[in-house]
Amino acid sequence: MTPERLSLFDTTLRDGQQTQGVQFSANEKTQIAQALDALGVDYIEGGWPGANPTDSAFFDQRPQTRATFTAFGMTKRAGRSAANDDVLAAVLNANTPAVCLVGKTYDFHVDTALGITLEENLANIRESIAHLVAQGREALFDAEHFFDGWSANRAYALDCLIAARDAGARWIVLCDTNGGTLPADVGRITAEVIAADIPGERLGIHTHDDTGNAVAASLAAVDAGARQIQGTLNGLGERCGNANLTTLIPTLLLKEPYASRFETGVTPDALARLTRTSRMLDDILNRIPLRSAPYVGASAFAHKAGLHASAIVKDPTTYEHVAPEIVGNARIVPMSNQAGQSNLLRRLSEMGIEAEKGDPALGRILDTVKEREAQGFAYDSAQASFELLARKGLGLAQDFFDVERYRVISERRRNAKGEIVVESEAVVTISTRDGPVTSYFKNEHPQEMQDDGPVNALWQALKSDLGPWQARIDDMRLTDFKVRITQGGTEAVTQVVIDFADDEGRAWATVGVSANIVDASFQALVDAIEWKLVRDTAVSKAAE
Amino acid sequence: MTPERLSLFDTTLRDGQQTQGVQFSANEKTQIAQALDALGVDYIEGGWPGANPTDSAFFDQRPQTRATFTAFGMTKRAGRSAANDDVLAAVLNANTPAVCLVGKTYDFHVDTALGITLEENLANIRESIAHLVAQGREALFDAEHFFDGWSANRAYALDCLIAARDAGARWIVLCDTNGGTLPADVGRITAEVIAADIPGERLGIHTHDDTGNAVAASLAAVDAGARQIQGTLNGLGERCGNANLTTLIPTLLLKEPYASRFETGVTPDALARLTRTSRMLDDILNRIPLRSAPYVGASAFAHKAGLHASAIVKDPTTYEHVAPEIVGNARIVPMSNQAGQSNLLRRLSEMGIEAEKGDPALGRILDTVKEREAQGFAYDSAQASFELLARKGLGLAQDFFDVERYRVISERRRNAKGEIVVESEAVVTISTRDGPVTSYFKNEHPQEMQDDGPVNALWQALKSDLGPWQARIDDMRLTDFKVRITQGGTEAVTQVVIDFADDEGRAWATVGVSANIVDASFQALVDAIEWKLVRDTAVSKAAE
């Protein structure tokens, strides 16, 4: 069976921009468009030229792409010709090879939102699409509220699609604009539309996640015969978001019946960059990536349950529906008080530490993990602190430095001009094989709300002079800082988890716990440095 | 048509605890169990008694619930009787009315993970379920990897279900343990199982979100005839999470064909508390609630697109599939200021502040709230800080004191005996109508891990001497302290929310935001004191 082509239409830059709190700059749009092109989608919808200054600027500077660049707009307004509609003209002036126009197909909306007659709306669809085609553009028609419209007035909704079809629309996209249509209904109605002579090869599906079913509804439409899926990276979009292409793409490429039946523009190489592409978008938006995201989330291949972890050691397919590396993700077997010895052995082996099954140290390490988790430590999100604990338990720890003392001061006061300023400073003394080393940091330009606080001061001091080890930590960066108030025995304590990265592309996390948030943070900072020193030592030993 | 009963089985406390980074304390489990019971689920699975100290402690103290309390465990091991299996005995010793045992149904797993014969596994299922029934417990059988097992060896998978059915299991739960089965296959296989004489009234469905289809797959199983859904609040769970009950419950209650066809234990009143229940779980986990979550997310009813926002003003049903208040959520229309003003007037009146509709100060207050929330402030959870902001905006604020300066020191050092100790101290200077007042606090008994840190030191200093107002704050207590790293514009900042109470039974919360955690906390401490002084003044004026 020759695979059929399935078209992927990305609207991250248009519907994705409707996400609350999201506002792309023109340069960010360019960066995302390039990533989408590298991923292999067929269409990139860039925004609505003329609707706002950013979108207009972006279309002026849009990158060259293999994907068909698409401008979004709406069907012409009543009472003027398509050629004389200035809103439509602005869309066409962006000179994209394809144009997607949204139009009404639900009689209630024609009446309530537009206040025009049903026939006027049909004429708007027909004439707008014909105008695009006459201008040599590929025309797409977004049938807004189509599923609600079909359920309320099937004949009229169909007339709208026929108007677009006969005017020459390449794609007619069935939009579940309010996101309320369940997958079974999306599948049934799509089949009914095809039976009413709108060919599946010209039908697209555009869903929203208001019932948590956007992905499933897209698949249901494809099952019924639609051949274009519209969605966004990471499921960005109005309200609860659009169908998540980051989820749909691996499902379409890896899982049956889709893998055998269809082909898309996404290559295996591009699929192996999917996790990175997803994280890049979060980076641009300065969002913390969703750990639980299908395929690309940091937890998507994390096996915490003891039963699962022990079977994964025997055979990864026991608890994984696809292999993590296919989508550029990685398996995690986190430590927690639910994990057993086989989990521990596997974790150690991944860290390059070989231990014998039955070694009494393993039981002691598990006991220590349990005891410290009861105090508030969280080793499943702080693998580096866990590794240090395990190395100490196995007698494999090397002593690089000891902390003799730190002192950190935060102060709010009035400066010479009488303005309130906040400033922090820290001093740290460590002992090393070369003797004591004292480091110091002070925020030299205090202004209100501009001081980064005592933890930053400690970090800046500590990493500025580590004596004989300084060169080894020069490339360390603190990338995220999380604080949680939790129970340590009977008292509330502060749990701090800090993420780090270095220039070799490593990323690691450590944990500290104390009633004193500064001391909890300091523990995590010291662990992070020790882990980096241990790892670099292990690497240089292996190279010998 | 008489509605059929659909059973809701919650596993937040068991499978939800498999979420990476989640570790409930016994008290947190109690709090969540009570919320689940108030929501109206039929079963609450509390954990695995005997598997770890927390779960054992929780079952010892478990709350009384209307829902059927359920302990989780696994079928007995081969080579011993059900009565002599210590793991199973620990589960039974928790004395719950229902017990859910997971067992293998996929021949590959019997072989690879258990290393026993297929017949031994059948005997383990049969004898374990019979043992539960003989002990007077309601028995549930979790058919692990059922869908994969059915596809690989249908006859054996069915034999496993028959063994459980004939041994007296009330529910046989089809588990898509790896989360890789798509909804169409879940529906088809569930129908095949029913056709093979496992009644739908005894079938449950347990899905995971590894392809973003957990909700849709659950609905597909119900469409095919299954009558129990297993899931978790907020979709917590192993890897990408379980089927999200927070999403499924409103769909089942509000949307067709489910609303007419089924009844559940969830009342309209409980549904109207759904958003609050979801947020409570995030509070316990100290997670930032997912804005895009269906039904309960802060963005679920946010209408950002210009076309949508203007139509919403004419008729909310134009762009909403359900009304937000039904699930205890609220509409957000960023463009419209009118709804904002009537909300604000209502909130002020609840605080005893009367303002005129149309007062220009109201618009300025809304602008300030918007601007400060963009900086990271959260006035929903800090009503006292909001009240102070509103009073200042309306010119109703009284100036009690100003902070001139604070200085806080945290230190780790070695004491005279060479032991490491941590200590904090703080000094605060305020100006009052009686002149400057300086207060001081130092932890006099430093020991490692026993210092309460810089924020406590500031609080102890500040509340020890407030000059002329000291008597008014003597009964103030700090009851909870929450820290979140959040977005303030483009930078990550620290948001601190602190809860307070006094001897008159008042409880209030304040918020502070800064990159410096000490300064963010200090803002919240000062707000809390000011609020108490304002309220006491209002009370004494009213009494005059």
PDB file of N, CA and C in Angstrom, chain B residues 389-443:
ATOM      1  N   LEU B 389      -3.681  47.780  48.858  1.00  0.00           N
ATOM      2  CA  LEU B 389      -3.486  48.454  47.572  1.00  0.00           C
ATOM      3  C   LEU B 389      -4.743  49.260  47.203  1.00  0.00           C
ATOM      4  N   ALA B 390      -5.912  48.654  47.408  1.00  0.00           N
ATOM      5  CA  ALA B 390      -7.163  49.340  47.076  1.00  0.00           C
ATOM      6  C   ALA B 390      -7.389  50.546  47.991  1.00  0.00           C
ATOM      7  N   ARG B 391      -7.116  50.371  49.282  1.00  0.00           N
ATOM      8  CA  ARG B 391      -7.285  51.490  50.221  1.00  0.00           C
ATOM      9  C   ARG B 391      -6.369  52.651  49.843  1.00  0.00           C
ATOM     10  N   LYS B 392      -5.133  52.338  49.449  1.00  0.00           N
ATOM     11  CA  LYS B 392      -4.228  53.407  49.036  1.00  0.00           C
ATOM     12  C   LYS B 392      -4.767  54.098  47.793  1.00  0.00           C
ATOM     13  N   GLY B 393      -5.271  53.326  46.854  1.00  0.00           N
ATOM     14  CA  GLY B 393      -5.817  53.887  45.615  1.00  0.00           C
ATOM     15  C   GLY B 393      -7.014  54.785  45.870  1.00  0.00           C
ATOM     16  N   LEU B 394      -7.787  54.498  46.901  1.00  0.00           N
ATOM     17  CA  LEU B 394      -8.995  55.278  47.216  1.00  0.00           C
ATOM     18  C   LEU B 394      -8.722  56.377  48.236  1.00  0.00           C
ATOM     19  N   GLY B 395      -7.449  56.524  48.625  1.00  0.00           N
ATOM     20  CA  GLY B 395      -7.107  57.544  49.613  1.00  0.00           C
ATOM     21  C   GLY B 395      -7.598  57.201  51.009  1.00  0.00           C
ATOM     22  N   LEU B 396      -7.781  55.919  51.296  1.00  0.00           N
ATOM     23  CA  LEU B 396      -8.296  55.501  52.605  1.00  0.00           C
ATOM     24  C   LEU B 396      -7.216  54.894  53.482  1.00  0.00           C
ATOM     25  N   ALA B 397      -5.953  55.029  53.050  1.00  0.00           N
ATOM     26  CA  ALA B 397      -4.879  54.399  53.819  1.00  0.00           C
ATOM     27  C   ALA B 397      -4.406  55.323  54.921  1.00  0.00           C
ATOM     28  N   GLN B 398      -4.084  54.748  56.046  1.00  0.00           N
ATOM     29  CA  GLN B 398      -3.530  55.519  57.151  1.00  0.00           C
ATOM     30  C   GLN B 398      -2.059  55.142  57.267  1.00  0.00           C
ATOM     31  N   ASP B 399      -1.204  56.111  57.553  1.00  0.00           N
ATOM     32  CA  ASP B 399       0.224  55.825  57.619  1.00  0.00           C
ATOM     33  C   ASP B 399       0.603  55.527  59.061  1.00  0.00           C
ATOM     34  N   PHE B 400       0.895  54.256  59.353  1.00  0.00           N
ATOM     35  CA  PHE B 400       1.227  53.885  60.728  1.00  0.00           C
ATOM     36  C   PHE B 400       2.723  53.972  60.991  1.00  0.00           C
ATOM     37  N   PHE B 401       3.501  53.441  60.044  1.00  0.00           N
ATOM     38  CA  PHE B 401       4.958  53.458  60.232  1.00  0.00           C
ATOM     39  C   PHE B 401       5.640  53.333  58.882  1.00  0.00           C
ATOM     40  N   ASP B 402       6.881  53.774  58.804  1.00  0.00           N
ATOM     41  CA  ASP B 402       7.682  53.559  57.606  1.00  0.00           C
ATOM     42  C   ASP B 402       8.920  52.756  57.986  1.00  0.00           C
ATOM     43  N   VAL B 403       9.355  51.916  57.062  1.00  0.00           N
ATOM     44  CA  VAL B 403      10.581  51.153  57.313  1.00  0.00           C
ATOM     45  C   VAL B 403      11.754  51.994  56.842  1.00  0.00           C
ATOM     46  N   GLU B 404      12.669  52.258  57.737  1.00  0.00           N
ATOM     47  CA  GLU B 404      13.865  53.020  57.378  1.00  0.00           C
ATOM     48  C   GLU B 404      14.967  52.093  56.892  1.00  0.00           C
ATOM     49  N   ARG B 405      15.027  50.906  57.499  1.00  0.00           N
ATOM     50  CA  ARG B 405      16.171  50.051  57.214  1.00  0.00           C
ATOM     51  C   ARG B 405      15.958  48.677  57.823  1.00  0.00           C
ATOM     52  N   TYR B 406      16.443  47.648  57.155  1.00  0.00           N
ATOM     53  CA  TYR B 406      16.646  46.367  57.829  1.00  0.00           C
ATOM     54  C   TYR B 406      17.979  45.817  57.383  1.00  0.00           C
ATOM     55  N   ARG B 407      18.483  44.931  58.190  1.00  0.00           N
ATOM     56  CA  ARG B 407      19.722  44.249  57.840  1.00  0.00           C
ATOM     57  C   ARG B 407      19.617  42.863  58.443  1.00  0.00           C
ATOM     58  N   VAL B 408      19.839  41.850  57.626  1.00  0.00           N
ATOM     59  CA  VAL B 408      19.721  40.479  58.120  1.00  0.00           C
ATOM     60  C   VAL B 408      20.985  39.721  57.722  1.00  0.00           C
ATOM     61  N   ILE B 409      21.451  38.899  58.649  1.00  0.00           N
ATOM     62  CA  ILE B 409      22.690  38.142  58.429  1.00  0.00           C
ATOM     63  C   ILE B 409      22.407  36.664  58.683  1.00  0.00           C
ATOM     64  N   SER B 410      22.836  35.826  57.765  1.00  0.00           N
ATOM     65  CA  SER B 410      22.844  34.378  58.015  1.00  0.00           C
ATOM     66  C   SER B 410      24.272  33.902  57.895  1.00  0.00           C
ATOM     67  N   GLU B 411      24.637  33.023  58.777  1.00  0.00           N
ATOM     68  CA  GLU B 411      26.044  32.635  58.861  1.00  0.00           C
ATOM     69  C   GLU B 411      26.170  31.154  59.174  1.00  0.00           C
ATOM     70  N   ARG B 412      27.112  30.510  58.526  1.00  0.00           N
ATOM     71  CA  ARG B 412      27.482  29.143  58.890  1.00  0.00           C
ATOM     72  C   ARG B 412      28.949  29.215  59.319  1.00  0.00           C
ATOM     73  N   ARG B 413      29.263  28.663  60.465  1.00  0.00           N
ATOM     74  CA  ARG B 413      30.644  28.734  60.954  1.00  0.00           C
ATOM     75  C   ARG B 413      30.895  27.577  61.906  1.00  0.00           C
ATOM     76  N   ARG B 414      32.115  27.469  62.393  1.00  0.00           N
ATOM     77  CA  ARG B 414      32.404  26.467  63.417  1.00  0.00           C
ATOM     78  C   ARG B 414      32.367  27.138  64.786  1.00  0.00           C
ATOM     79  N   ASN B 415      31.735  26.468  65.752  1.00  0.00           N
ATOM     80  CA  ASN B 415      31.708  27.051  67.101  1.00  0.00           C
ATOM     81  C   ASN B 415      32.977  26.663  67.857  1.00  0.00           C
ATOM     82  N   ALA B 416      33.032  27.026  69.145  1.00  0.00           N
ATOM     83  CA  ALA B 416      34.247  26.807  69.926  1.00  0.00           C
ATOM     84  C   ALA B 416      34.627  25.329  69.970  1.00  0.00           C
ATOM     85  N   LYS B 417      33.632  24.439  69.876  1.00  0.00           N
ATOM     86  CA  LYS B 417      33.932  23.001  69.896  1.00  0.00           C
ATOM     87  C   LYS B 417      34.294  22.456  68.512  1.00  0.00           C
ATOM     88  N   GLY B 418      34.316  23.339  67.492  1.00  0.00           N
ATOM     89  CA  GLY B 418      34.648  22.883  66.144  1.00  0.00           C
ATOM     90  C   GLY B 418      33.441  22.337  65.377  1.00  0.00           C
ATOM     91  N   GLU B 419      32.235  22.412  65.991  1.00  0.00           N
ATOM     92  CA  GLU B 419      31.033  21.937  65.303  1.00  0.00           C
ATOM     93  C   GLU B 419      30.513  23.024  64.361  1.00  0.00           C
ATOM     94  N   ILE B 420      29.910  22.553  63.267  1.00  0.00           N
ATOM     95  CA  ILE B 420      29.320  23.528  62.346  1.00  0.00           C
ATOM     96  C   ILE B 420      27.968  23.991  62.897  1.00  0.00           C
ATOM     97  N   VAL B 421      27.783  25.296  62.959  1.00  0.00           N
ATOM     98  CA  VAL B 421      26.497  25.845  63.395  1.00  0.00           C
ATOM     99  C   VAL B 421      26.028  26.860  62.360  1.00  0.00           C
ATOM    100  N   VAL B 422      24.711  27.045  62.313  1.00  0.00           N
ATOM    101  CA  VAL B 422      24.123  28.040  61.419  1.00  0.00           C
ATOM    102  C   VAL B 422      23.316  28.993  62.287  1.00  0.00           C
ATOM    103  N   GLU B 423      23.469  30.284  62.036  1.00  0.00           N
ATOM    104  CA  GLU B 423      22.665  31.215  62.836  1.00  0.00           C
ATOM    105  C   GLU B 423      22.263  32.428  62.005  1.00  0.00           C
ATOM    106  N   SER B 424      21.167  33.041  62.403  1.00  0.00           N
ATOM    107  CA  SER B 424      20.668  34.221  61.709  1.00  0.00           C
ATOM    108  C   SER B 424      20.370  35.316  62.710  1.00  0.00           C
ATOM    109  N   GLU B 425      20.522  36.561  62.257  1.00  0.00           N
ATOM    110  CA  GLU B 425      20.133  37.686  63.105  1.00  0.00           C
ATOM    111  C   GLU B 425      19.602  38.795  62.213  1.00  0.00           C
ATOM    112  N   ALA B 426      18.786  39.663  62.797  1.00  0.00           N
ATOM    113  CA  ALA B 426      18.204  40.754  62.019  1.00  0.00           C
ATOM    114  C   ALA B 426      18.045  41.980  62.892  1.00  0.00           C
ATOM    115  N   VAL B 427      18.183  43.142  62.236  1.00  0.00           N
ATOM    116  CA  VAL B 427      17.890  44.404  62.909  1.00  0.00           C
ATOM    117  C   VAL B 427      16.986  45.217  61.977  1.00  0.00           C
ATOM    118  N   VAL B 428      15.941  45.827  62.562  1.00  0.00           N
ATOM    119  CA  VAL B 428      14.980  46.588  61.772  1.00  0.00           C
ATOM    120  C   VAL B 428      14.774  47.953  62.412  1.00  0.00           C
ATOM    121  N   THR B 429      14.802  49.004  61.607  1.00  0.00           N
ATOM    122  CA  THR B 429      14.501  50.338  62.124  1.00  0.00           C
ATOM    123  C   THR B 429      13.283  50.898  61.383  1.00  0.00           C
ATOM    124  N   ILE B 430      12.267  51.289  62.152  1.00  0.00           N
ATOM    125  CA  ILE B 430      11.085  51.921  61.561  1.00  0.00           C
ATOM    126  C   ILE B 430      10.944  53.325  62.128  1.00  0.00           C
ATOM    127  N   SER B 431      10.231  54.193  61.386  1.00  0.00           N
ATOM    128  CA  SER B 431       9.901  55.506  61.954  1.00  0.00           C
ATOM    129  C   SER B 431       8.406  55.509  62.267  1.00  0.00           C
ATOM    130  N   THR B 432       8.066  56.062  63.439  1.00  0.00           N
ATOM    131  CA  THR B 432       6.660  56.120  63.872  1.00  0.00           C
ATOM    132  C   THR B 432       6.357  57.553  64.302  1.00  0.00           C
ATOM    133  N   ARG B 433       5.098  57.817  64.657  1.00  0.00           N
ATOM    134  CA  ARG B 433       4.734  59.152  65.128  1.00  0.00           C
ATOM    135  C   ARG B 433       5.515  59.510  66.394  1.00  0.00           C
ATOM    136  N   ASP B 434       6.031  58.487  67.120  1.00  0.00           N
ATOM    137  CA  ASP B 434       6.812  58.735  68.333  1.00  0.00           C
ATOM    138  C   ASP B 434       8.313  58.736  68.068  1.00  0.00           C
ATOM    139  N   GLY B 435       8.702  58.704  66.787  1.00  0.00           N
ATOM    140  CA  GLY B 435      10.129  58.680  66.477  1.00  0.00           C
ATOM    141  C   GLY B 435      10.598  57.308  66.057  1.00  0.00           C
ATOM    142  N   PRO B 436      11.896  57.169  65.776  1.00  0.00           N
ATOM    143  CA  PRO B 436      12.414  55.883  65.284  1.00  0.00           C
ATOM    144  C   PRO B 436      12.413  54.799  66.360  1.00  0.00           C
ATOM    145  N   VAL B 437      12.191  53.558  65.893  1.00  0.00           N
ATOM    146  CA  VAL B 437      12.229  52.393  66.786  1.00  0.00           C
ATOM    147  C   VAL B 437      13.115  51.344  66.118  1.00  0.00           C
ATOM    148  N   THR B 438      14.080  50.828  66.867  1.00  0.00           N
ATOM    149  CA  THR B 438      14.941  49.782  66.313  1.00  0.00           C
ATOM    150  C   THR B 438      14.725  48.487  67.089  1.00  0.00           C
ATOM    151  N   SER B 439      14.516  47.399  66.346  1.00  0.00           N
ATOM    152  CA  SER B 439      14.297  46.098  66.991  1.00  0.00           C
ATOM    153  C   SER B 439      15.351  45.124  66.499  1.00  0.00           C
ATOM    154  N   TYR B 440      15.569  44.057  67.252  1.00  0.00           N
ATOM    155  CA  TYR B 440      16.686  43.171  66.987  1.00  0.00           C
ATOM    156  C   TYR B 440      16.326  41.747  67.364  1.00  0.00           C
ATOM    157  N   PHE B 441      16.809  40.802  66.581  1.00  0.00           N
ATOM    158  CA  PHE B 441      16.626  39.385  66.929  1.00  0.00           C
ATOM    159  C   PHE B 441      17.892  38.620  66.584  1.00  0.00           C
ATOM    160  N   LYS B 442      18.261  37.720  67.454  1.00  0.00           N
ATOM    161  CA  LYS B 442      19.352  36.802  67.134  1.00  0.00           C
ATOM    162  C   LYS B 442      19.028  35.421  67.680  1.00  0.00           C
ATOM    163  N   ASN B 443      19.261  34.412  66.837  1.00  0.00           N
ATOM    164  CA  ASN B 443      19.105  33.027  67.277  1.00  0.00           C
ATOM    165  C   ASN B 443      20.224  32.744  68.276  1.00  0.00           C
TER     166      ASN B 443
END
